[in-house]
Amino acid sequence: MRAPPSTVRASKLVTNAVAVKSETASIAATKSGHELLLFEALREGLEEEMERDPRVCVLGEDVGHYGGSYKVTKGLAEKFGDLRVLDTPIAENSFTGMAVGAAMTGLRPIVEGMNMGFLLLAYNQISNNCGMLHYTSGGQFTIPVVIRGPGGVGRQLGAEHSQRLESYFQSVPGLQMVACSTPYNAKGLMKAAIRSENPVILCEHVLLYNLKERIPDEEYVCCLERAELVRPGKDVTILTYSRMRHHVLQAAKSLINKGYDPEIIDIISLKPFDLHTIGNSIKKTHKVLIVEECMRTGGIGASLRASIMDNFWDYLDAPIMCLSSQDVPTPYAGTLEEATVVQPPQIVKAIKQLCG
Amino acid sequence: MLFEDMVLGRSFEDMCAQMYYRGKMFGFVHLYNGQEAVSTGFIKYLKEGDYVCSTYRDHVHALSKGVSARAVMSELFGKATGVCRGQGGSMHMFSKEHGLLGGFAFIGEGIPVALGAAFKTKYEKEVLKNDKADAVTVAFFGDGTCNNGQFFECLNMAALWKLPIIFVVENNLWAIGMSHYRSTSDPEIWKKGPAFGMPGVHVDGMDVLKVREVALESIARARRGEGPTLVECETYRFRGHSLADPDELRKPAEKAHYAARDPIVALKNYLLEHKLADEAELKSIQKKIDDLVEDAVDFADASPLPPRSQLLENVFADPKGFGIGPDGKYRCEDPSFTAGTAQV
């Protein structure tokens, strides 16, 4: 892995401010590879898994003939047939339950919520059946479903299409949850989620679908419970996920120019937290800033803070700071929407406050 | 066979009531007394590999499907030898071996799961190209469920994709204290089938032979690939909704009317009348069942309670660790994985 340019805590301006790529990727070794957009990466992962295992199928609204409202399943229905890429009627609760029943009896379905918000209608099935049945049946049935869909605040999509629901699913016992943020981890997490025997919720973000990156040609699978070290550093640990990763990276540019050395970790796994990676970082930096898009009340950040305090209290030199989005339904107006989520200047300000 | 199965159902449920009042069984227990003809009439004509999906009134469905009385009784007592290791309870009976997909507490929740099993049959046949795939799924639920969105959504999807599923409505006229006629605009549930494009049949659920006739036809239909059927069985539960229900709203006249149509008595009379069995035979069946149920209670009594260490087992299915690493192997062989983040 390339070592990042070292920074001195005073005046030196660093041009290559943000070192990219985590140690999990063998990207540095791959000169070849191919460039694609995040939604294409998801599709590639999905297609590879469908080719590999005939039991893998997709179901959701407009996934088949329409190709998916974010084009994640484009072309798959033509390739695999209408039954493997099933266009469902608008009945989230029932088709999610159907996916659960199919998973119990041997298939490996992927449920696409056209928007994560629509999955609220399927909450009954997700909480009661997906999460619980493995336990309640005494371990007899496994539910290897993947529930995925775009969430998060977009560009003036209105309150109901801009929901941040990670925390709603977080508490459900028996569910595993991950959030992708780059084409590399999107493809890898999609593949890992499909191969996992657990019910996994894969949180995607509406605004990240057109992110471009070069990914390896060779097959790779990411690790569902492993956080990604985006930028090693020693002053402060910044924990983030999904779109906020990119806001943090943007803020990091100006922070590094000002002489700070943040360690940026994309937590990837929202449930369970990768306390191994996070803990190692905290033991090094002793300060934590969490930047999330979830609401402040009962959000992922709140949970993470509690976990960190439970496990790493002795290593902290300062209270854990957490920047979350506001506890409001996302407003339509652009200025208000911008103020709802955490923006890079706020992150810079928080780091200055935390590190002095 | 039919007689034996119905007697098993009745005796088991009576024993459940006794055990509950003796403090061996807890929580919400919903007994099936009076509805045996529906369970027996359908489930006994399924073959191995077929699926059944039920509700919280699932003890008898489990027994008819082949789960041993011992396993069900242990589950009710909350013992580790129960069919779900004591983790499910009365309302959540599951058996992978016997194709029993549950046991659901919320009404309507099991119907989509049943639909999924039927979808799997179609998938197996058409995508995995297994010609022998012909498993049929039977979903049981009550009259109250027929006003729930999931019911209608599933009728639509089942008819749309011609899935091999049979929707069996156990219309016992009461949803706890809510009369079917007070909650439903058109109380004839079988009519809702044709509205979605599937046949709707109404049958006398107190007569196991009539139920059998309908069952055989709808099962054959589904197996041939002709799609779903909606069967409304007019039946009645002799006891309250659950053992906690004082059952004050139902009129004695109604109860008496249905008590006179007790399916077990009806079948017994039929068998005796048509000389298909004699009193002695039927008595010996009753005795055999009584012994079986006693044995189940003894077994359950003697079984151990689940140890504390069982609490955090089976929360997650991936037993070895979370997820898969870049090399395709489990990243973390963490034996305490299934403990999640809890501390016990």
XYZ file of C-alpha atoms in Angstrom:
700
model
C 0.000 0.000 0.000
C 1.269 3.448 -0.815
C 2.269 5.425 2.243
C 0.586 8.815 2.362
C 2.766 11.879 2.197
C 3.776 12.847 5.690
C 2.406 16.088 7.030
C 4.037 18.476 9.416
C 1.781 20.264 11.824
C 2.598 23.779 10.653
C 2.747 25.390 7.294
C 3.657 22.950 4.577
C 1.067 22.811 1.828
C 0.456 19.325 0.599
C -0.862 18.874 -2.882
C -1.850 15.244 -2.683
C -3.952 15.975 0.354
C -6.137 12.962 0.438
C -4.542 9.545 0.170
C -7.023 7.141 -1.197
C -7.707 3.413 -1.164
C -7.787 1.167 1.832
C -5.592 -1.778 2.568
C -8.354 -4.199 1.672
C -8.070 -3.244 -1.965
C -5.269 -4.514 -4.080
C -6.013 -1.525 -6.243
C -2.491 -0.198 -6.050
C -1.257 -3.363 -7.643
C -3.830 -3.203 -10.415
C -2.682 -0.997 -13.223
C -5.399 -2.426 -15.429
C -8.905 -2.740 -14.091
C -11.826 -0.901 -15.551
C -13.565 2.326 -14.787
C -17.216 2.414 -13.978
C -19.933 4.177 -12.090
C -21.219 2.970 -8.739
C -24.522 1.700 -10.060
C -22.645 -0.249 -12.712
C -20.428 -1.712 -10.040
C -23.505 -2.882 -8.162
C -24.823 -4.403 -11.330
C -21.556 -6.140 -12.025
C -21.507 -7.653 -8.577
C -25.101 -8.735 -8.910
C -24.563 -10.220 -12.345
C -21.501 -12.146 -11.272
C -23.345 -13.645 -8.328
C -26.342 -14.531 -10.450
C -24.079 -16.313 -12.904
C -22.297 -18.106 -10.133
C -25.361 -19.374 -8.300
C -28.648 -20.071 -10.073
C -30.571 -19.681 -6.844
C -29.836 -15.970 -6.697
C -32.758 -13.901 -7.896
C -33.864 -10.292 -7.701
C -37.309 -8.985 -7.003
C -38.682 -5.522 -6.718
C -40.609 -2.858 -8.539
C -39.407 -2.120 -12.067
C -36.278 -4.209 -11.735
C -36.998 -6.289 -14.781
C -38.137 -4.690 -17.982
C -37.467 -1.160 -16.798
C -33.980 -2.105 -15.675
C -34.348 -0.650 -12.224
C -35.135 2.951 -11.448
C -31.454 3.585 -10.824
C -30.398 1.193 -13.558
C -28.799 -1.249 -11.174
C -30.556 -4.186 -12.803
C -30.405 -2.954 -16.381
C -30.105 -5.760 -18.862
C -30.409 -8.487 -16.255
C -33.963 -9.479 -17.080
C -33.033 -9.959 -20.719
C -30.127 -12.102 -19.660
C -31.603 -14.148 -16.844
C -35.312 -14.150 -17.573
C -38.397 -12.651 -16.038
C -38.548 -15.049 -13.137
C -35.022 -14.445 -11.942
C -35.410 -10.698 -12.193
C -38.983 -10.404 -11.057
C -41.066 -7.311 -11.617
C -43.405 -7.200 -8.661
C -46.637 -5.320 -8.182
C -46.492 -2.476 -5.707
C -46.807 -4.527 -2.543
C -43.619 -4.083 -0.532
C -44.718 -5.898 2.566
C -45.925 -8.906 0.659
C -43.066 -9.250 -1.747
C -40.535 -8.843 1.010
C -42.384 -11.597 2.861
C -42.331 -13.616 -0.309
C -38.568 -13.183 -0.461
C -38.362 -14.420 3.114
C -40.425 -17.494 2.304
C -38.353 -18.178 -0.791
C -35.154 -17.796 1.215
C -36.428 -20.175 3.867
C -37.098 -22.816 1.253
C -33.799 -22.543 -0.572
C -33.523 -19.541 -2.862
C -31.315 -16.494 -2.336
C -33.425 -13.476 -3.183
C -32.403 -9.859 -3.321
C -35.168 -7.414 -2.609
C -34.821 -4.000 -4.150
C -36.696 -1.195 -2.500
C -37.109 1.465 -5.143
C -36.270 3.879 -2.405
C -35.288 2.834 1.091
C -38.276 4.761 2.325
C -40.616 2.337 0.591
C -39.191 -0.417 2.684
C -40.952 1.137 5.647
C -43.992 -0.582 4.232
C -42.122 -3.825 4.482
C -41.057 -3.172 8.046
C -43.376 -5.848 9.368
C -41.681 -8.501 7.313
C -38.177 -7.140 7.796
C -38.402 -6.939 11.523
C -40.609 -9.882 12.340
C -39.628 -12.346 9.711
C -36.224 -11.494 8.245
C -34.709 -10.671 11.547
C -36.445 -13.129 13.779
C -37.155 -16.373 12.033
C -33.728 -17.875 12.250
C -33.785 -17.464 16.009
C -37.441 -18.229 16.613
C -37.260 -21.424 14.634
C -34.411 -22.551 16.841
C -31.914 -22.249 14.007
C -33.853 -24.439 11.580
C -34.371 -21.924 8.819
C -31.875 -19.466 7.421
C -32.961 -16.321 5.644
C -30.201 -15.413 3.184
C -31.929 -12.346 1.762
C -30.319 -9.098 0.763
C -32.478 -6.027 1.072
C -31.082 -3.079 -0.747
C -32.103 0.278 -2.005
C -31.127 3.912 -2.230
C -31.688 6.082 0.773
C -30.356 9.293 2.141
C -30.932 12.897 1.224
C -30.852 13.600 -2.475
C -31.331 16.786 -4.465
C -34.618 18.282 -3.441
C -36.543 15.061 -3.682
C -38.881 15.991 -0.859
C -39.254 14.585 2.606
C -40.491 11.101 1.872
C -37.859 10.315 -0.746
C -35.076 11.647 1.395
C -35.191 9.450 4.405
C -32.281 8.259 6.427
C -33.457 4.950 7.695
C -30.326 3.192 8.813
C -31.235 3.719 12.422
C -34.732 2.374 11.964
C -33.359 -1.028 11.037
C -30.410 -0.903 13.333
C -32.066 -2.314 16.395
C -33.734 -5.251 14.758
C -32.066 -8.319 16.196
C -30.842 -10.742 13.600
C -30.255 -8.267 10.799
C -26.864 -7.335 9.491
C -26.423 -3.930 7.879
C -23.756 -2.407 5.639
C -23.480 0.842 3.726
C -21.540 1.173 0.492
C -19.841 4.378 -0.543
C -17.572 3.747 -3.531
C -17.833 1.586 -6.637
C -15.159 -0.682 -5.212
C -16.921 -1.431 -1.980
C -20.347 -1.381 -3.615
C -19.493 -4.335 -5.804
C -17.616 -6.140 -3.071
C -20.326 -5.672 -0.481
C -23.038 -6.699 -2.891
C -21.234 -9.956 -3.519
C -20.502 -10.569 0.134
C -24.076 -9.815 1.126
C -25.420 -12.279 -1.404
C -23.063 -14.982 -0.225
C -23.811 -14.426 3.428
C -26.339 -16.658 5.135
C -27.598 -13.745 7.203
C -30.287 -11.302 6.152
C -28.276 -8.251 5.131
C -29.475 -4.733 4.492
C -27.293 -2.981 1.943
C -27.763 0.772 2.235
C -26.999 2.684 -0.915
C -27.209 6.427 -1.423
C -29.164 8.241 -4.155
C -26.411 10.744 -4.829
C -23.575 8.269 -5.063
C -24.791 6.225 -7.979
C -22.757 8.204 -10.497
C -19.499 8.068 -8.623
C -16.737 6.872 -10.924
C -13.796 4.721 -9.948
C -11.402 2.195 -11.416
C -11.949 -1.267 -9.991
C -10.037 -4.507 -10.490
C -10.820 -6.871 -13.320
C -10.261 -9.869 -11.084
C -13.042 -11.092 -8.899
C -13.047 -9.802 -5.349
C -15.413 -9.869 -2.414
C -15.394 -7.315 0.351
C -15.805 -8.164 3.966
C -19.180 -7.355 5.444
C -17.974 -6.509 8.908
C -14.739 -4.779 8.162
C -14.386 -1.009 8.197
C -12.329 0.675 5.518
C -9.293 2.746 6.462
C -9.589 5.568 3.956
C -6.745 7.749 5.183
C -4.369 6.881 7.967
C -3.452 9.690 10.334
C -2.629 10.385 13.939
C -4.471 13.441 15.204
C -8.076 12.392 15.279
C -10.265 9.505 14.178
C -13.115 10.472 11.904
C -15.758 7.758 11.604
C -18.207 8.061 8.774
C -20.173 6.115 6.178
C -21.974 6.450 2.857
C -22.209 9.935 1.383
C -20.706 11.605 4.411
C -17.424 9.869 3.596
C -17.125 12.163 0.623
C -18.004 15.237 2.646
C -15.339 14.229 5.134
C -12.780 13.796 2.376
C -13.650 17.216 1.064
C -13.259 18.731 4.503
C -10.024 16.805 4.946
C -8.434 18.672 2.048
C -8.645 21.934 3.866
C -7.827 20.356 7.212
C -4.649 18.837 5.892
C -3.639 22.121 4.347
C -4.059 23.647 7.765
C -1.758 21.009 9.187
C -4.118 18.485 10.736
C -3.601 14.758 10.243
C -6.975 13.053 10.488
C -7.431 9.313 10.282
C -10.527 8.699 8.233
C -12.412 5.446 8.597
C -15.459 4.497 6.591
C -17.204 2.182 8.994
C -18.977 0.233 6.206
C -20.573 -2.171 8.640
C -23.397 -0.423 10.452
C -24.362 -3.504 12.331
C -22.238 -4.888 13.881
C -19.592 -2.207 14.221
C -16.033 -3.157 13.394
C -14.738 -2.285 16.818
C -11.429 -3.904 15.997
C -10.478 -1.350 13.346
C -12.183 1.495 15.156
C -10.536 0.610 18.445
C -7.062 0.444 16.959
C -7.568 3.873 15.541
C -8.787 5.344 18.819
C -5.865 3.879 20.683
C -3.657 5.823 18.315
C -5.412 9.185 18.096
C -7.448 9.409 21.345
C -10.031 11.670 19.754
C -13.146 10.776 17.800
C -15.466 12.641 15.483
C -18.424 10.792 14.017
C -19.936 12.249 10.868
C -23.174 10.689 9.764
C -26.213 11.423 7.682
C -28.572 9.740 10.108
C -30.751 11.802 12.400
C -29.304 12.803 15.697
C -31.924 11.052 17.768
C -31.289 7.362 18.018
C -28.994 7.364 15.019
C -26.072 5.211 14.076
C -23.800 7.803 15.657
C -25.594 7.537 18.953
C -25.110 3.786 18.962
C -21.500 4.060 17.910
C -20.754 6.572 20.607
C -22.141 4.232 23.217
C -20.106 1.339 21.880
C -16.927 3.374 21.861
C -17.478 4.601 25.387
C -18.147 1.089 26.606
C -15.043 -0.318 25.045
C -12.459 2.448 24.701
C -13.203 4.930 27.470
C -9.684 4.828 28.814
C -8.204 5.800 25.484
C -10.246 8.944 24.962
C -8.739 12.356 25.621
C -11.889 14.262 24.751
C -15.622 13.640 24.567
C -16.713 11.950 21.362
C -18.110 14.493 18.937
C -20.900 13.521 16.638
C -22.193 15.456 13.662
C -25.521 14.134 12.466
C -28.202 15.522 10.270
C -31.036 17.457 11.794
C -34.077 15.798 13.306
C -36.338 17.168 10.611
C -38.181 15.689 7.676
C -36.006 16.747 4.757
C -37.371 19.991 3.387
C -37.772 20.598 -0.314
C -36.094 24.011 -0.557
C -32.464 23.723 -1.588
C -31.079 25.995 1.118
C -32.990 24.198 3.838
C -32.047 20.794 2.501
C -28.401 21.755 2.508
C -28.703 22.750 6.115
C -30.288 19.429 7.016
C -27.200 17.330 6.372
C -23.670 17.815 7.580
C -21.575 19.933 5.235
C -17.761 20.067 4.952
C -17.337 23.459 6.679
C -19.074 22.057 9.749
C -16.671 19.131 9.763
C -13.671 21.448 9.572
C -15.050 23.508 12.422
C -15.638 20.420 14.528
C -12.108 19.144 14.031
C -10.680 22.511 14.975
C -12.778 22.414 18.100
C -11.759 18.891 18.934
C -8.083 19.183 18.189
C -7.458 22.776 19.038
C -56.371 -42.083 9.537
C -58.563 -39.012 9.452
C -60.225 -39.964 12.689
C -56.928 -40.558 14.393
C -55.520 -37.261 13.292
C -58.543 -35.294 14.438
C -58.617 -37.067 17.767
C -54.931 -36.315 18.177
C -55.600 -32.659 17.539
C -58.496 -32.527 19.994
C -56.807 -34.499 22.766
C -53.631 -32.525 22.436
C -55.413 -29.223 22.681
C -57.430 -30.384 25.682
C -54.221 -31.412 27.360
C -52.738 -27.993 26.541
C -55.593 -26.324 28.368
C -55.020 -28.534 31.391
C -51.298 -27.882 31.405
C -51.824 -24.162 31.044
C -54.062 -23.975 34.078
C -51.557 -26.045 35.985
C -48.912 -23.487 35.215
C -46.763 -25.541 32.887
C -47.422 -23.455 29.805
C -47.403 -19.697 29.555
C -48.249 -16.710 27.491
C -50.776 -16.719 24.734
C -52.052 -20.139 23.785
C -54.622 -20.440 21.035
C -56.474 -23.699 20.831
C -57.887 -25.300 17.785
C -60.800 -27.280 19.256
C -63.576 -27.597 16.733
C -61.554 -26.787 13.654
C -59.802 -30.134 13.323
C -61.544 -31.058 10.098
C -59.819 -28.254 8.234
C -56.340 -29.155 9.360
C -56.794 -32.868 8.862
C -58.756 -32.500 5.660
C -56.010 -30.551 3.953
C -52.726 -31.532 5.493
C -53.217 -35.255 5.403
C -53.445 -35.113 1.635
C -50.212 -33.270 1.122
C -47.122 -35.216 0.329
C -43.647 -34.969 1.732
C -41.963 -31.861 0.467
C -45.134 -29.797 0.493
C -45.261 -26.775 2.736
C -47.712 -25.532 5.317
C -47.790 -22.042 6.702
C -49.944 -21.234 9.660
C -50.778 -18.596 12.244
C -50.674 -18.541 16.005
C -53.280 -21.284 16.125
C -50.735 -23.722 14.875
C -50.412 -26.659 17.249
C -52.736 -28.883 15.281
C -51.293 -27.859 11.919
C -47.913 -28.916 13.267
C -49.259 -32.251 14.463
C -51.087 -32.975 11.218
C -47.976 -32.138 9.231
C -46.027 -34.748 11.152
C -44.229 -32.915 13.934
C -44.161 -35.238 16.920
C -46.439 -34.513 19.840
C -43.414 -34.661 22.094
C -41.642 -31.907 20.184
C -44.708 -29.679 20.193
C -45.453 -30.218 23.873
C -41.821 -29.534 24.822
C -41.902 -26.370 22.818
C -45.018 -25.287 24.671
C -43.378 -26.000 27.990
C -40.404 -23.949 26.853
C -37.940 -26.771 27.027
C -34.759 -27.210 25.043
C -36.113 -30.307 23.304
C -38.956 -28.376 21.746
C -39.278 -28.237 17.992
C -37.786 -24.729 18.040
C -35.507 -25.384 21.006
C -37.921 -23.537 23.225
C -37.280 -20.289 21.419
C -40.549 -20.112 19.523
C -43.355 -21.060 21.831
C -47.009 -21.657 21.143
C -47.304 -19.150 18.352
C -44.113 -19.947 16.507
C -43.921 -23.584 15.547
C -41.400 -24.212 12.794
C -40.151 -27.432 11.358
C -37.762 -27.594 8.469
C -37.972 -31.362 8.408
C -41.731 -31.367 8.010
C -42.047 -28.287 5.861
C -43.845 -26.221 8.473
C -42.977 -22.630 7.755
C -44.497 -21.168 10.922
C -46.244 -20.124 13.402
C -46.724 -16.299 13.112
C -48.098 -13.983 15.710
C -49.205 -11.098 13.521
C -52.061 -12.050 11.292
C -51.423 -11.993 7.609
C -47.687 -12.161 8.151
C -47.426 -15.784 7.157
C -49.241 -15.517 3.859
C -46.372 -13.840 1.985
C -43.990 -16.403 3.428
C -46.200 -19.167 2.062
C -46.231 -17.329 -1.236
C -42.445 -17.388 -1.213
C -42.404 -21.149 -0.808
C -44.808 -21.479 -3.734
C -42.640 -19.089 -5.737
C -39.692 -21.319 -5.023
C -41.509 -24.276 -6.553
C -42.181 -22.324 -9.727
C -38.602 -21.057 -9.772
C -37.263 -24.548 -9.327
C -39.318 -25.798 -12.202
C -38.713 -22.964 -14.635
C -35.279 -21.612 -13.800
C -33.501 -24.544 -12.244
C -35.218 -26.829 -14.758
C -36.254 -29.434 -12.236
C -39.302 -31.103 -13.749
C -40.088 -32.931 -10.580
C -40.558 -29.715 -8.642
C -44.201 -29.705 -7.736
C -44.358 -28.854 -4.062
C -47.632 -27.281 -3.086
C -47.965 -24.769 -0.278
C -51.039 -24.400 1.899
C -51.519 -21.174 3.829
C -53.968 -21.251 6.729
C -55.409 -18.107 8.217
C -58.635 -16.790 9.628
C -61.554 -14.562 8.769
C -59.972 -11.539 10.424
C -56.964 -11.806 8.143
C -59.181 -11.486 5.112
C -59.516 -7.788 5.730
C -55.777 -7.293 5.856
C -53.747 -5.837 2.992
C -51.281 -8.692 2.886
C -54.090 -11.102 2.086
C -55.146 -9.154 -0.970
C -51.612 -8.438 -2.105
C -50.835 -12.132 -1.996
C -54.022 -13.161 -3.792
C -52.988 -10.821 -6.554
C -49.457 -12.114 -6.857
C -50.447 -15.752 -6.585
C -52.959 -15.441 -9.397
C -50.629 -13.257 -11.463
C -47.822 -15.780 -11.464
C -49.981 -18.892 -11.147
C -48.231 -20.049 -8.030
C -48.961 -23.486 -6.515
C -50.558 -22.234 -3.345
C -53.880 -22.835 -1.641
C -55.286 -20.108 0.548
C -57.370 -21.775 3.234
C -59.558 -19.429 5.230
C -60.624 -20.899 8.556
C -63.680 -18.758 8.943
C -64.721 -19.290 12.532
C -66.749 -16.074 12.465
C -64.826 -14.392 15.275
C -61.575 -12.472 15.483
C -61.165 -12.463 19.266
C -64.325 -10.486 20.013
C -64.927 -8.976 16.610
C -67.656 -10.683 14.714
C -66.898 -11.317 11.077
C -70.139 -9.618 10.113
C -69.237 -6.450 11.989
C -65.877 -6.072 10.341
C -66.344 -7.164 6.765
C -68.284 -5.347 4.087
C -68.935 -8.503 2.093
C -68.720 -11.437 4.478
C -68.571 -14.081 1.779
C -64.853 -14.519 1.571
C -64.808 -17.111 -1.185
C -66.110 -14.444 -3.548
C -62.855 -12.580 -3.261
C -61.038 -15.305 -5.164
C -62.622 -14.745 -8.594
C -62.067 -11.005 -8.164
C -58.371 -11.758 -8.420
C -58.655 -14.434 -11.042
C -58.660 -17.637 -9.032
C -61.467 -20.011 -8.096
C -63.111 -19.341 -4.768
C -64.744 -22.267 -2.995
C -66.893 -22.371 0.101
C -66.951 -25.598 2.082
C -68.432 -26.852 5.329
C -65.376 -26.925 7.557
C -67.041 -29.083 10.181
C -67.225 -32.045 7.820
C -63.845 -33.560 7.135
C -65.038 -35.510 4.134
C -66.291 -32.413 2.364
C -63.063 -30.614 3.196
C -61.143 -33.557 1.821
C -62.965 -33.345 -1.478
C -62.101 -29.704 -1.934
C -58.568 -30.263 -0.692
C -57.838 -33.036 -3.136
C -59.066 -30.990 -6.028
C -57.236 -27.801 -5.148
C -54.017 -29.630 -4.355
C -54.158 -31.462 -7.672
C -54.884 -28.205 -9.447
C -51.898 -26.533 -7.903
C -49.654 -29.473 -8.610
C -50.659 -29.454 -12.248
C -49.500 -25.871 -12.426
C -52.939 -24.334 -12.854
C -52.460 -21.890 -10.047
C -53.936 -20.923 -6.708
C -57.290 -21.554 -5.106
C -59.098 -19.708 -2.338
C -60.991 -22.050 -0.034
C -63.282 -20.686 2.629
C -63.995 -23.245 5.337
C -66.937 -22.495 7.543
C -65.793 -23.682 10.908
C -65.954 -22.788 14.584
C -63.695 -22.805 17.587
C -65.253 -24.342 20.633
C -63.051 -22.493 23.046
C -62.248 -18.827 23.294
C -59.730 -17.105 21.073
C -57.000 -17.987 23.519
C -56.843 -19.371 26.998
C -57.009 -15.840 28.297
C -60.229 -15.039 26.484
C -63.359 -15.129 28.679
C -65.433 -15.719 25.558
C -68.438 -13.740 26.707
C -69.564 -12.250 23.436
C -70.521 -15.383 21.585
C -74.105 -16.419 22.030
C -74.789 -19.834 23.618
C -77.169 -20.668 20.797
C -74.408 -20.249 18.249
C -72.024 -22.341 20.298
C -74.609 -25.066 20.685
C -75.327 -25.064 16.974
C -71.735 -25.741 16.134
C -71.146 -28.104 19.017
C -73.786 -30.284 17.465
C -71.675 -30.344 14.312
C -68.520 -31.478 16.061
C -66.329 -32.851 13.264
C -65.008 -35.759 15.290
C -68.459 -36.901 16.319
C -69.648 -36.486 12.763
C -66.859 -38.621 11.363
C -67.356 -41.190 14.080
C -71.023 -41.506 13.227
C -70.204 -41.756 9.558
C -67.657 -44.505 10.120
C -69.991 -46.477 12.314
C -72.920 -46.002 9.971
C -71.018 -47.125 6.922
C -69.435 -49.946 8.874
C -65.944 -48.678 8.063
C -64.931 -49.143 11.673
C -66.493 -50.399 14.865
C -66.753 -48.945 18.344
C -63.896 -51.020 19.670
C -61.539 -49.834 16.969
C -62.426 -46.202 17.555
C -62.050 -46.618 21.282
C -58.637 -48.144 20.821
C -57.600 -45.226 18.628
C -58.761 -42.836 21.340
C -56.786 -44.777 23.914
C -53.701 -44.809 21.722
C -53.907 -41.075 21.305
C -54.457 -40.507 25.006
C -51.331 -42.504 25.722
C -49.412 -40.568 23.096
C -50.405 -37.252 24.581
C -49.588 -38.425 28.116
C -46.229 -39.578 26.877
C -45.678 -36.197 25.264
C -46.400 -34.467 28.572
C -44.087 -36.788 30.457
C -41.359 -36.220 27.921
C -41.798 -32.485 28.076
C -41.807 -32.518 31.868
C -38.615 -34.507 31.943
C -36.865 -32.371 29.351
C -34.322 -29.812 30.428
C -34.911 -26.096 30.328
C -32.702 -24.269 27.858
C -29.418 -23.247 29.460
C -28.514 -19.587 29.643
C -25.832 -20.120 27.055
C -28.535 -20.782 24.502
C -29.698 -17.190 24.644
C -27.238 -15.871 22.104
C -27.149 -18.842 19.795
C -28.836 -18.672 16.417
C -29.226 -14.918 16.294
C -27.156 -14.890 13.144
C -26.918 -17.757 10.732
C -23.328 -17.321 9.654
C -21.844 -19.233 12.535
C -18.186 -18.766 11.982
C -17.830 -15.066 11.649
C -19.118 -11.984 10.048
C -19.043 -11.934 6.308
C -16.470 -13.089 3.873
C -12.997 -11.678 3.478
C -11.254 -10.752 0.281
C -9.912 -14.259 -0.144
C -13.380 -15.763 -0.099
C -12.967 -17.254 3.345
C -14.622 -16.074 6.516
C -12.610 -13.156 7.754
C -12.968 -13.668 11.403
C -13.379 -17.060 12.956
C -14.945 -15.514 15.966
C -16.760 -18.092 18.066
C -18.689 -15.427 19.889
C -20.023 -13.966 16.654
C -23.536 -15.094 17.298
C -23.455 -13.157 20.525
C -23.677 -10.027 18.398
C -23.142 -7.075 20.618
C -25.027 -8.322 23.634
C -23.433 -9.079 26.925
C -24.942 -11.810 29.028
